[in-house]
mmCIF file of C-alpha atoms and ligand atoms in Angstrom:
data_model
loop_
_atom_site.group_PDB
_atom_site.id
_atom_site.type_symbol
_atom_site.label_atom_id
_atom_site.label_comp_id
_atom_site.label_asym_id
_atom_site.label_seq_id
_atom_site.Cartn_x
_atom_site.Cartn_y
_atom_site.Cartn_z
ATOM 1 C CA MET A 1 -0.171 0.088 -0.140
ATOM 2 C CA PRO A 2 1.494 3.388 -0.723
ATOM 3 C CA GLU A 3 1.680 5.572 2.057
ATOM 4 C CA ASN A 4 2.570 9.010 3.158
ATOM 5 C CA ARG A 5 6.106 9.173 5.195
ATOM 6 C CA ARG A 6 6.259 12.551 7.053
ATOM 7 C CA PHE A 7 9.383 13.856 8.642
ATOM 8 C CA LEU A 8 7.955 15.560 12.007
ATOM 9 C CA LEU A 9 9.668 17.818 14.369
ATOM 10 C CA VAL A 10 8.782 16.480 17.591
ATOM 11 C CA ARG A 11 11.164 18.407 19.995
ATOM 12 C CA ARG A 12 12.717 21.957 19.700
ATOM 13 C CA PRO A 13 16.552 21.771 18.987
ATOM 14 C CA HIS A 14 18.714 23.057 21.631
ATOM 15 C CA GLY A 15 21.619 23.925 19.823
ATOM 16 C CA THR A 16 22.578 21.550 17.238
ATOM 17 C CA PRO A 17 19.746 19.453 16.116
ATOM 18 C CA VAL A 18 19.840 15.683 17.104
ATOM 19 C CA PRO A 19 17.975 12.684 15.551
ATOM 20 C CA GLU A 20 15.546 12.421 18.362
ATOM 21 C CA ASP A 21 14.378 16.101 17.717
ATOM 22 C CA PHE A 22 12.571 14.339 14.727
ATOM 23 C CA SER A 23 10.350 11.356 13.838
ATOM 24 C CA LEU A 24 9.622 9.678 10.336
ATOM 25 C CA VAL A 25 6.046 8.411 10.681
ATOM 26 C CA SER A 26 3.848 6.786 8.052
ATOM 27 C CA GLU A 27 0.249 7.805 7.436
ATOM 28 C CA ALA A 28 -2.358 7.238 4.841
ATOM 29 C CA ILE A 29 -2.263 9.366 1.701
ATOM 30 C CA PRO A 30 -4.398 12.601 2.402
ATOM 31 C CA THR A 31 -7.637 13.660 0.130
ATOM 32 C CA PRO A 32 -7.624 16.754 -1.284
ATOM 33 C CA PRO A 33 -9.829 19.597 0.857
ATOM 34 C CA PRO A 34 -12.528 21.273 -0.892
ATOM 35 C CA GLY A 35 -10.848 23.669 -3.535
ATOM 36 C CA GLY A 36 -7.413 22.147 -3.070
ATOM 37 C CA PHE A 37 -5.054 19.277 -4.127
ATOM 38 C CA VAL A 38 -2.394 16.740 -3.045
ATOM 39 C CA VAL A 39 1.143 16.988 -4.193
ATOM 40 C CA ARG A 40 3.349 14.006 -4.530
ATOM 41 C CA ASN A 41 6.822 15.792 -3.555
ATOM 42 C CA HIS A 42 9.728 14.878 -5.823
ATOM 43 C CA TYR A 43 12.437 17.062 -4.518
ATOM 44 C CA ALA A 44 12.749 19.300 -1.334
ATOM 45 C CA SER A 45 14.841 22.246 -0.604
ATOM 46 C CA LEU A 46 16.956 21.974 2.453
ATOM 47 C CA ASP A 47 17.790 25.407 3.656
ATOM 48 C CA PRO A 48 19.356 26.782 6.719
ATOM 49 C CA ALA A 49 16.244 28.897 7.489
ATOM 50 C CA GLN A 50 14.525 25.563 8.343
ATOM 51 C CA ARG A 51 16.653 25.503 11.508
ATOM 52 C CA GLY A 52 15.300 28.836 12.599
ATOM 53 C CA TRP A 53 11.760 27.672 11.711
ATOM 54 C CA MET A 54 12.318 24.949 14.325
ATOM 55 C CA ASP A 55 12.713 27.335 17.373
ATOM 56 C CA ASP A 56 10.056 28.959 19.108
ATOM 57 C CA ALA A 57 11.524 32.659 18.744
ATOM 58 C CA PRO A 58 9.941 35.576 16.965
ATOM 59 C CA SER A 59 10.877 35.781 13.236
ATOM 60 C CA TYR A 60 9.308 36.440 9.797
ATOM 61 C CA MET A 61 7.576 33.012 9.888
ATOM 62 C CA PRO A 62 5.791 31.267 12.670
ATOM 63 C CA PRO A 63 7.636 28.222 14.272
ATOM 64 C CA ILE A 64 6.975 24.986 12.882
ATOM 65 C CA PRO A 65 4.532 23.528 15.498
ATOM 66 C CA LEU A 66 5.560 20.497 17.293
ATOM 67 C CA GLY A 67 4.190 17.333 15.640
ATOM 68 C CA ASP A 68 3.826 18.855 12.480
ATOM 69 C CA PRO A 69 6.193 17.985 9.383
ATOM 70 C CA VAL A 70 9.301 20.205 8.773
ATOM 71 C CA ARG A 71 8.264 23.099 6.477
ATOM 72 C CA ALA A 72 9.856 22.974 3.048
ATOM 73 C CA THR A 73 9.783 24.292 -0.224
ATOM 74 C CA THR A 74 9.148 21.200 -2.691
ATOM 75 C CA VAL A 75 8.475 20.591 -6.509
ATOM 76 C CA GLY A 76 6.015 17.816 -7.330
ATOM 77 C CA VAL A 77 3.212 16.556 -9.198
ATOM 78 C CA VAL A 78 -0.470 17.084 -8.481
ATOM 79 C CA HIS A 79 -1.460 13.612 -7.246
ATOM 80 C CA SER A 80 -5.483 14.124 -6.767
ATOM 81 C CA SER A 81 -7.294 17.339 -7.004
ATOM 82 C CA ASP A 82 -10.602 19.530 -6.414
ATOM 83 C CA ASN A 83 -9.186 22.285 -8.127
ATOM 84 C CA PRO A 84 -9.309 22.665 -12.161
ATOM 85 C CA ASP A 85 -6.420 24.915 -12.043
ATOM 86 C CA PHE A 86 -4.325 22.206 -10.606
ATOM 87 C CA PRO A 87 -5.373 18.929 -12.292
ATOM 88 C CA PRO A 88 -3.579 15.535 -11.785
ATOM 89 C CA GLY A 89 -0.368 15.233 -13.604
ATOM 90 C CA GLN A 90 0.418 19.360 -13.427
ATOM 91 C CA TRP A 91 4.165 20.039 -11.981
ATOM 92 C CA VAL A 92 3.961 22.589 -9.203
ATOM 93 C CA LEU A 93 6.379 24.276 -6.791
ATOM 94 C CA GLY A 94 5.218 25.385 -3.433
ATOM 95 C CA MET A 95 5.843 25.946 0.378
ATOM 96 C CA ASN A 96 4.890 22.270 1.823
ATOM 97 C CA ALA A 97 6.657 19.941 4.086
ATOM 98 C CA LEU A 98 9.183 17.083 4.014
ATOM 99 C CA GLU A 99 6.815 14.538 3.494
ATOM 100 C CA ASP A 100 5.910 12.224 0.465
ATOM 101 C CA TYR A 101 2.430 13.658 0.020
ATOM 102 C CA SER A 102 1.272 17.345 0.967
ATOM 103 C CA VAL A 103 -2.081 18.816 0.942
ATOM 104 C CA SER A 104 -2.488 22.281 -0.678
ATOM 105 C CA ALA A 105 -5.237 24.373 0.479
ATOM 106 C CA PRO A 106 -6.772 26.990 -1.432
ATOM 107 C CA GLY A 107 -4.911 30.395 -0.790
ATOM 108 C CA GLY A 108 -1.688 28.408 -0.346
ATOM 109 C CA PHE A 109 1.734 29.362 -1.876
ATOM 110 C CA THR A 110 1.875 26.952 -4.973
ATOM 111 C CA MET A 111 2.582 27.858 -8.472
ATOM 112 C CA PRO A 112 2.753 25.453 -11.582
ATOM 113 C CA VAL A 113 6.119 25.077 -13.372
ATOM 114 C CA ASP A 114 7.061 23.987 -16.792
ATOM 115 C CA ILE A 115 9.699 20.993 -16.525
ATOM 116 C CA SER A 116 10.154 20.844 -20.293
ATOM 117 C CA ILE A 117 12.679 23.809 -19.946
ATOM 118 C CA VAL A 118 14.996 22.406 -17.310
ATOM 119 C CA ASP A 119 17.021 19.061 -17.161
ATOM 120 C CA SER A 120 15.904 18.241 -13.910
ATOM 121 C CA PRO A 121 12.754 19.610 -11.582
ATOM 122 C CA SER A 122 15.261 20.171 -8.822
ATOM 123 C CA LYS A 123 16.079 23.344 -10.995
ATOM 124 C CA TYR A 124 13.244 24.976 -9.555
ATOM 125 C CA LEU A 125 14.700 24.797 -6.069
ATOM 126 C CA SER A 126 18.027 25.941 -7.237
ATOM 127 C CA ALA A 127 18.695 28.112 -10.328
ATOM 128 C CA MET A 128 15.279 28.767 -10.965
ATOM 129 C CA GLY A 129 14.187 29.063 -7.230
ATOM 130 C CA ALA A 130 14.300 31.624 -4.473
ATOM 131 C CA VAL A 131 17.875 30.414 -3.425
ATOM 132 C CA GLY A 132 19.348 31.764 -6.865
ATOM 133 C CA LEU A 133 17.044 34.895 -6.638
ATOM 134 C CA THR A 134 18.514 35.649 -3.190
ATOM 135 C CA GLY A 135 21.931 36.204 -4.705
ATOM 136 C CA TYR A 136 20.416 38.087 -7.620
ATOM 137 C CA PHE A 137 18.208 40.568 -5.564
ATOM 138 C CA GLY A 138 20.587 41.051 -2.746
ATOM 139 C CA LEU A 139 23.371 42.126 -4.571
ATOM 140 C CA LEU A 140 21.736 44.226 -7.608
ATOM 141 C CA GLU A 141 18.785 45.518 -5.721
ATOM 142 C CA VAL A 142 19.831 46.006 -2.099
ATOM 143 C CA ALA A 143 23.492 46.457 -2.499
ATOM 144 C CA LYS A 144 23.293 48.477 -5.911
ATOM 145 C CA PRO A 145 26.774 47.886 -7.105
ATOM 146 C CA GLN A 146 28.736 50.063 -9.378
ATOM 147 C CA ALA A 147 31.450 48.518 -11.620
ATOM 148 C CA GLY A 148 35.049 48.657 -10.140
ATOM 149 C CA GLU A 149 33.694 48.258 -6.798
ATOM 150 C CA THR A 150 34.897 45.544 -4.304
ATOM 151 C CA LEU A 151 32.819 42.783 -3.127
ATOM 152 C CA LEU A 152 33.409 40.498 -0.077
ATOM 153 C CA ILE A 153 31.253 37.345 0.466
ATOM 154 C CA SER A 154 30.961 34.948 3.361
ATOM 155 C CA GLY A 155 29.568 31.374 2.942
ATOM 156 C CA ALA A 156 30.921 32.093 -0.477
ATOM 157 C CA ALA A 157 30.932 28.524 -1.857
ATOM 158 C CA GLY A 158 27.290 27.836 -0.878
ATOM 159 C CA ALA A 159 24.217 27.977 -2.978
ATOM 160 C CA VAL A 160 23.675 31.699 -2.328
ATOM 161 C CA GLY A 161 27.177 32.642 -1.998
ATOM 162 C CA SER A 162 28.452 31.163 -5.377
ATOM 163 C CA VAL A 163 25.441 33.125 -7.047
ATOM 164 C CA VAL A 164 26.293 36.484 -5.619
ATOM 165 C CA GLY A 165 29.930 36.362 -6.546
ATOM 166 C CA GLN A 166 29.378 35.032 -10.168
ATOM 167 C CA ILE A 167 26.898 38.010 -10.567
ATOM 168 C CA GLY A 168 29.553 40.339 -8.782
ATOM 169 C CA LYS A 169 31.824 39.477 -11.661
ATOM 170 C CA ILE A 170 29.126 40.070 -14.187
ATOM 171 C CA ALA A 171 28.460 43.429 -12.736
ATOM 172 C CA GLY A 172 32.365 44.185 -13.073
ATOM 173 C CA LEU A 173 33.176 43.995 -9.349
ATOM 174 C CA LYS A 174 36.587 42.895 -7.758
ATOM 175 C CA VAL A 175 35.027 39.627 -5.875
ATOM 176 C CA VAL A 176 36.679 38.072 -2.790
ATOM 177 C CA GLY A 177 35.075 35.210 -1.194
ATOM 178 C CA ILE A 178 35.243 33.458 2.487
ATOM 179 C CA ALA A 179 34.688 29.973 2.517
ATOM 180 C CA GLY A 180 35.732 26.523 4.820
ATOM 181 C CA GLY A 181 38.598 24.757 3.395
ATOM 182 C CA GLY A 182 41.054 24.619 0.358
ATOM 183 C CA GLU A 183 38.853 22.603 -2.235
ATOM 184 C CA LYS A 184 35.957 25.146 -1.522
ATOM 185 C CA CYS A 185 38.428 28.090 -2.042
ATOM 186 C CA ARG A 186 39.544 26.346 -5.221
ATOM 187 C CA ARG A 187 35.932 26.036 -6.520
ATOM 188 C CA LEU A 188 35.590 29.732 -5.969
ATOM 189 C CA ILE A 189 38.412 30.580 -8.312
ATOM 190 C CA GLU A 190 38.365 27.805 -10.683
ATOM 191 C CA ASP A 191 34.423 27.333 -11.120
ATOM 192 C CA TYR A 192 33.119 30.703 -10.040
ATOM 193 C CA SER A 193 35.650 33.081 -11.326
ATOM 194 C CA PHE A 194 36.216 34.895 -7.879
ATOM 195 C CA ASP A 195 39.320 37.187 -7.952
ATOM 196 C CA ALA A 196 40.361 35.781 -4.539
ATOM 197 C CA ALA A 197 39.350 33.097 -1.810
ATOM 198 C CA ILE A 198 40.280 33.087 1.765
ATOM 199 C CA ASP A 199 39.766 29.758 4.130
ATOM 200 C CA TYR A 200 38.369 30.808 7.238
ATOM 201 C CA LYS A 201 38.940 27.702 8.924
ATOM 202 C CA GLY A 202 40.731 27.627 12.142
ATOM 203 C CA LYS A 203 41.582 31.208 12.257
ATOM 204 C CA SER A 204 41.335 34.058 14.739
ATOM 205 C CA VAL A 205 39.307 37.314 13.959
ATOM 206 C CA GLU A 206 42.607 39.007 13.656
ATOM 207 C CA HIS A 207 44.304 36.548 11.432
ATOM 208 C CA LEU A 208 41.256 36.529 9.190
ATOM 209 C CA ALA A 209 41.013 40.329 9.113
ATOM 210 C CA ALA A 210 44.763 40.421 8.069
ATOM 211 C CA GLU A 211 44.057 38.059 5.123
ATOM 212 C CA ILE A 212 41.129 39.829 3.926
ATOM 213 C CA HIS A 213 43.072 43.020 4.167
ATOM 214 C CA ALA A 214 45.793 41.440 2.083
ATOM 215 C CA ALA A 215 43.190 40.500 -0.723
ATOM 216 C CA LEU A 216 41.170 43.980 -0.250
ATOM 217 C CA PRO A 217 43.767 46.641 0.645
ATOM 218 C CA GLU A 218 41.136 49.252 -0.300
ATOM 219 C CA GLY A 219 38.566 47.641 1.717
ATOM 220 C CA ALA A 220 35.283 46.196 0.811
ATOM 221 C CA ASN A 221 32.410 48.652 -0.753
ATOM 222 C CA ILE A 222 29.750 45.696 -0.139
ATOM 223 C CA ILE A 223 29.859 42.843 2.203
ATOM 224 C CA PHE A 224 27.174 40.043 1.379
ATOM 225 C CA GLU A 225 26.808 38.389 4.831
ATOM 226 C CA ASN A 226 25.843 34.690 4.968
ATOM 227 C CA VAL A 227 27.772 33.477 8.133
ATOM 228 C CA GLY A 228 27.980 36.086 11.117
ATOM 229 C CA GLY A 229 30.227 35.613 14.360
ATOM 230 C CA ASP A 230 34.011 35.762 13.861
ATOM 231 C CA VAL A 231 33.928 35.764 9.858
ATOM 232 C CA MET A 232 31.613 38.917 10.190
ATOM 233 C CA ASP A 233 33.702 40.649 12.898
ATOM 234 C CA ALA A 234 36.766 39.998 10.507
ATOM 235 C CA GLU A 235 35.037 41.438 7.669
ATOM 236 C CA LEU A 236 33.743 44.630 9.542
ATOM 237 C CA LEU A 237 37.403 45.504 10.210
ATOM 238 C CA ASN A 238 37.784 45.848 6.422
ATOM 239 C CA LEU A 239 34.783 47.891 5.481
ATOM 240 C CA ALA A 240 35.706 50.877 2.821
ATOM 241 C CA LYS A 241 33.959 54.430 3.628
ATOM 242 C CA LYS A 242 30.175 54.391 3.109
ATOM 243 C CA ALA A 243 30.300 50.475 2.684
ATOM 244 C CA ARG A 244 26.896 48.632 2.346
ATOM 245 C CA VAL A 245 26.521 45.377 4.317
ATOM 246 C CA VAL A 246 23.684 43.008 3.016
ATOM 247 C CA LEU A 247 22.813 40.867 6.051
ATOM 248 C CA CYS A 248 21.422 37.796 4.201
ATOM 249 C CA GLY A 249 21.998 35.036 7.006
ATOM 250 C CA LEU A 250 23.988 34.270 10.056
ATOM 251 C CA ILE A 251 24.618 30.413 9.940
ATOM 252 C CA SER A 252 27.124 30.292 12.349
ATOM 253 C CA GLU A 253 24.566 31.448 14.972
ATOM 254 C CA TYR A 254 21.886 29.151 13.870
ATOM 255 C CA ASN A 255 22.761 26.154 16.082
ATOM 256 C CA ALA A 256 24.406 28.166 18.892
ATOM 257 C CA PRO A 257 22.462 27.657 22.172
ATOM 258 C CA GLU A 258 22.850 31.394 22.725
ATOM 259 C CA ARG A 259 23.244 34.348 20.096
ATOM 260 C CA ILE A 260 26.923 35.158 19.824
ATOM 261 C CA GLY A 261 26.447 38.714 18.040
ATOM 262 C CA VAL A 262 29.287 40.597 16.417
ATOM 263 C CA ARG A 263 31.624 42.738 18.493
ATOM 264 C CA ASN A 264 32.993 45.195 15.849
ATOM 265 C CA LEU A 265 29.817 47.080 15.131
ATOM 266 C CA TRP A 266 31.519 50.110 15.892
ATOM 267 C CA GLN A 267 33.289 49.933 12.452
ATOM 268 C CA VAL A 268 29.757 50.610 10.758
ATOM 269 C CA LEU A 269 29.688 53.875 12.409
ATOM 270 C CA ALA A 270 33.490 54.555 11.956
ATOM 271 C CA GLN A 271 33.091 53.774 8.323
ATOM 272 C CA GLU A 272 29.734 55.264 8.104
ATOM 273 C CA ALA A 273 28.574 52.055 6.546
ATOM 274 C CA THR A 274 24.854 50.899 5.938
ATOM 275 C CA LEU A 275 23.733 47.529 7.444
ATOM 276 C CA TYR A 276 20.680 46.105 5.380
ATOM 277 C CA GLY A 277 18.347 43.420 6.873
ATOM 278 C CA TYR A 278 17.140 41.514 3.696
ATOM 279 C CA LEU A 279 14.380 38.886 2.921
ATOM 280 C CA VAL A 280 14.083 37.741 -0.736
ATOM 281 C CA MET A 281 10.238 37.042 -0.258
ATOM 282 C CA ASP A 282 9.807 40.826 -0.630
ATOM 283 C CA TYR A 283 10.853 40.377 -4.263
ATOM 284 C CA ALA A 284 8.639 37.659 -5.011
ATOM 285 C CA PRO A 285 6.516 39.652 -7.544
ATOM 286 C CA ARG A 286 9.754 40.092 -9.635
ATOM 287 C CA PHE A 287 10.677 36.272 -9.577
ATOM 288 C CA ALA A 288 9.879 35.747 -13.070
ATOM 289 C CA GLU A 289 11.723 38.503 -14.411
ATOM 290 C CA ALA A 290 14.975 37.832 -12.676
ATOM 291 C CA GLY A 291 14.777 34.101 -13.402
ATOM 292 C CA ALA A 292 14.843 34.791 -17.132
ATOM 293 C CA ILE A 293 17.913 36.502 -16.614
ATOM 294 C CA MET A 294 19.581 34.221 -14.587
ATOM 295 C CA ALA A 295 18.382 31.776 -17.437
ATOM 296 C CA GLU A 296 20.112 33.530 -20.088
ATOM 297 C CA TRP A 297 23.384 33.919 -18.103
ATOM 298 C CA MET A 298 23.465 30.055 -17.567
ATOM 299 C CA ALA A 299 22.902 29.630 -21.356
ATOM 300 C CA GLU A 300 25.579 32.096 -22.264
ATOM 301 C CA GLY A 301 27.981 30.060 -19.710
ATOM 302 C CA ARG A 302 28.425 32.965 -17.469
ATOM 303 C CA LEU A 303 26.449 31.538 -14.308
ATOM 304 C CA ARG A 304 27.031 27.932 -13.264
ATOM 305 C CA ILE A 305 24.690 26.515 -10.421
ATOM 306 C CA ASP A 306 25.666 23.541 -8.705
ATOM 307 C CA GLU A 307 23.493 21.251 -7.003
ATOM 308 C CA ASP A 308 24.008 18.483 -4.032
ATOM 309 C CA VAL A 309 21.122 16.245 -4.582
ATOM 310 C CA GLN A 310 20.898 13.430 -1.787
ATOM 311 C CA THR A 311 18.151 10.813 -1.840
ATOM 312 C CA GLY A 312 15.687 9.390 0.636
ATOM 313 C CA LEU A 313 13.158 10.932 3.281
ATOM 314 C CA GLU A 314 14.560 8.432 5.501
ATOM 315 C CA ASN A 315 17.933 10.037 5.327
ATOM 316 C CA THR A 316 16.620 13.610 5.930
ATOM 317 C CA TYR A 317 18.295 14.281 9.332
ATOM 318 C CA ASP A 318 21.700 13.450 8.061
ATOM 319 C CA VAL A 319 21.113 15.134 4.421
ATOM 320 C CA PHE A 320 20.057 18.392 6.575
ATOM 321 C CA MET A 321 23.178 18.291 8.592
ATOM 322 C CA ARG A 322 25.364 18.756 5.793
ATOM 323 C CA LEU A 323 24.341 22.325 5.615
ATOM 324 C CA PHE A 324 25.990 22.994 9.144
ATOM 325 C CA SER A 325 29.186 20.693 8.454
ATOM 326 C CA GLY A 326 29.807 22.419 5.272
ATOM 327 C CA ALA A 327 29.669 19.006 3.405
ATOM 328 C CA ASN A 328 27.309 20.381 0.919
ATOM 329 C CA THR A 329 28.716 21.315 -2.437
ATOM 330 C CA GLY A 330 25.838 23.483 -3.888
ATOM 331 C CA LYS A 331 22.306 23.929 -3.149
ATOM 332 C CA LEU A 332 21.269 21.140 -1.183
ATOM 333 C CA VAL A 333 18.219 19.138 -2.421
ATOM 334 C CA LEU A 334 16.610 15.926 -1.108
ATOM 335 C CA GLN A 335 15.028 13.435 -3.767
ATOM 336 C CA ILE A 336 11.977 12.109 -2.092
ATOM 337 C CA ALA A 337 10.348 10.359 -4.795
HETATM 338 N N1 NAP B 401 17.756 36.395 3.641
HETATM 339 C C1 NAP B 401 17.231 35.624 2.904
HETATM 340 O O1 NAP B 401 16.248 36.120 1.921
HETATM 341 C C2 NAP B 401 17.666 34.465 2.519
HETATM 342 C C3 NAP B 401 17.355 33.267 1.584
HETATM 343 C C4 NAP B 401 18.148 32.083 1.417
HETATM 344 C C5 NAP B 401 19.226 31.751 2.204
HETATM 345 N N2 NAP B 401 19.464 32.719 3.356
HETATM 346 C C6 NAP B 401 20.795 32.704 4.235
HETATM 347 O O2 NAP B 401 21.917 32.797 3.191
HETATM 348 C C7 NAP B 401 22.776 31.789 3.756
HETATM 349 C C8 NAP B 401 23.526 30.629 2.971
HETATM 350 O O3 NAP B 401 22.348 29.542 2.595
HETATM 351 P P1 NAP B 401 22.444 28.496 1.392
HETATM 352 O O4 NAP B 401 21.158 28.153 1.287
HETATM 353 O O5 NAP B 401 23.057 29.113 0.527
HETATM 354 O O6 NAP B 401 23.246 27.693 2.222
HETATM 355 P P2 NAP B 401 24.821 26.967 1.529
HETATM 356 O O7 NAP B 401 25.703 28.110 1.804
HETATM 357 O O8 NAP B 401 24.705 26.245 0.482
HETATM 358 O O9 NAP B 401 25.141 25.842 3.087
HETATM 359 C C9 NAP B 401 25.624 26.344 4.230
HETATM 360 C C10 NAP B 401 27.243 26.517 4.345
HETATM 361 O O10 NAP B 401 27.244 27.644 5.449
HETATM 362 C C11 NAP B 401 28.598 27.181 5.552
HETATM 363 N N3 NAP B 401 28.592 27.059 7.383
HETATM 364 C C12 NAP B 401 28.013 26.152 8.130
HETATM 365 N N4 NAP B 401 27.965 26.290 9.281
HETATM 366 C C13 NAP B 401 28.985 27.507 9.537
HETATM 367 C C14 NAP B 401 29.513 27.988 10.615
HETATM 368 N N5 NAP B 401 29.529 27.629 11.865
HETATM 369 N N6 NAP B 401 30.555 28.934 10.393
HETATM 370 C C15 NAP B 401 30.459 29.382 8.955
HETATM 371 N N7 NAP B 401 30.140 28.921 7.853
HETATM 372 C C16 NAP B 401 29.197 27.881 8.222
HETATM 373 C C17 NAP B 401 28.979 25.981 5.299
HETATM 374 O O11 NAP B 401 30.046 26.237 4.036
HETATM 375 P P3 NAP B 401 31.731 26.443 4.770
HETATM 376 O O12 NAP B 401 32.235 24.955 4.241
HETATM 377 O O13 NAP B 401 32.103 27.306 3.864
HETATM 378 O O14 NAP B 401 31.876 26.583 6.067
HETATM 379 C C18 NAP B 401 27.786 25.236 4.399
HETATM 380 O O15 NAP B 401 28.389 24.531 3.603
HETATM 381 C C19 NAP B 401 22.179 31.235 5.109
HETATM 382 O O16 NAP B 401 22.807 31.981 6.077
HETATM 383 C C20 NAP B 401 20.910 31.271 4.895
HETATM 384 O O17 NAP B 401 20.173 31.403 5.970
HETATM 385 C C21 NAP B 401 18.938 33.990 3.177
#
């Protein structure tokens, strides 16, 4: 009998999530609610943000209720439907959960997608999805770069960071990336055309700040921040006058039992910099427009998008933790079907 396996949040993680915070259960496949439909999920996006949604803390989205499956963006096929706009067989992208089948009620966020134009439906979670566009809008619309400026990126070899750096090169910037380990730094230069790469692992704030200074003696006009903590402290010691800092994420803090914070905030004042809090969903009405530009850049060979596709809902915990060990190489996606 086909069934619906669901990856539930059963306990709020304290610090780093452990397997006991979750439970994989099997239930009957749901039926569509009036006006809604049921989606067979094929691929799910695994994102650092999901760690934040597991906490009972104020944020831009409500916490995942205990006992519910972990919220996730998925791409899949309509399995059964009470909505003529979403007939069975239609491929869709939506905010669902880590489970085989998700119910989409009227008014939920789900949109049809055309999988004939991509080599894998997972591309709707990477190149054509919010993660690639996080880099696009965060750099071009929030930081508003001018050709010739300098751009410093943390988490640079990841899904968002690698896109930011490549768009930075397209925009005529000098791009320096910070990532964990020699292999990721090699990829920044060889695969993504960064001008310089810095390995942050095992370095003090002072040591890292000195390496950034060596790569960017003129300072950074733009910092694209994905990491926070010590890495951000080292970056703040390298601000150019009137720099813009795009605060996209703080992954070094997501599993910290207590917030670490940054200590060199004074530099924002001293260099008259501007710090922008940034959420990509504000730009959702413009996703199609930006997606078309990204597709053009990919076709021209100017933008490379890597995916790290792992399989099996039963492996969700181990796959999710790749984000925090740094094991993922590109956009982390879980193949469910
Ligand atoms: N604001 C928005 O709208 C928005 C949207 C999407 C994503 N984000 C944020 O963007 C950032 C990147 O997300 P992503 O989806 O592209 O993930 P990703 O960069 O593909 O994967 C996470 C990477 O973070 C690094 N990392 C993990 N723990 C770390 C730690 N303690 N210290 C330093 N680095 C650490 C690891 O790379 P290394 O091996 O280099 O350490 C890891 O591979 C996250 O902060 C996320 O929350 C924000």
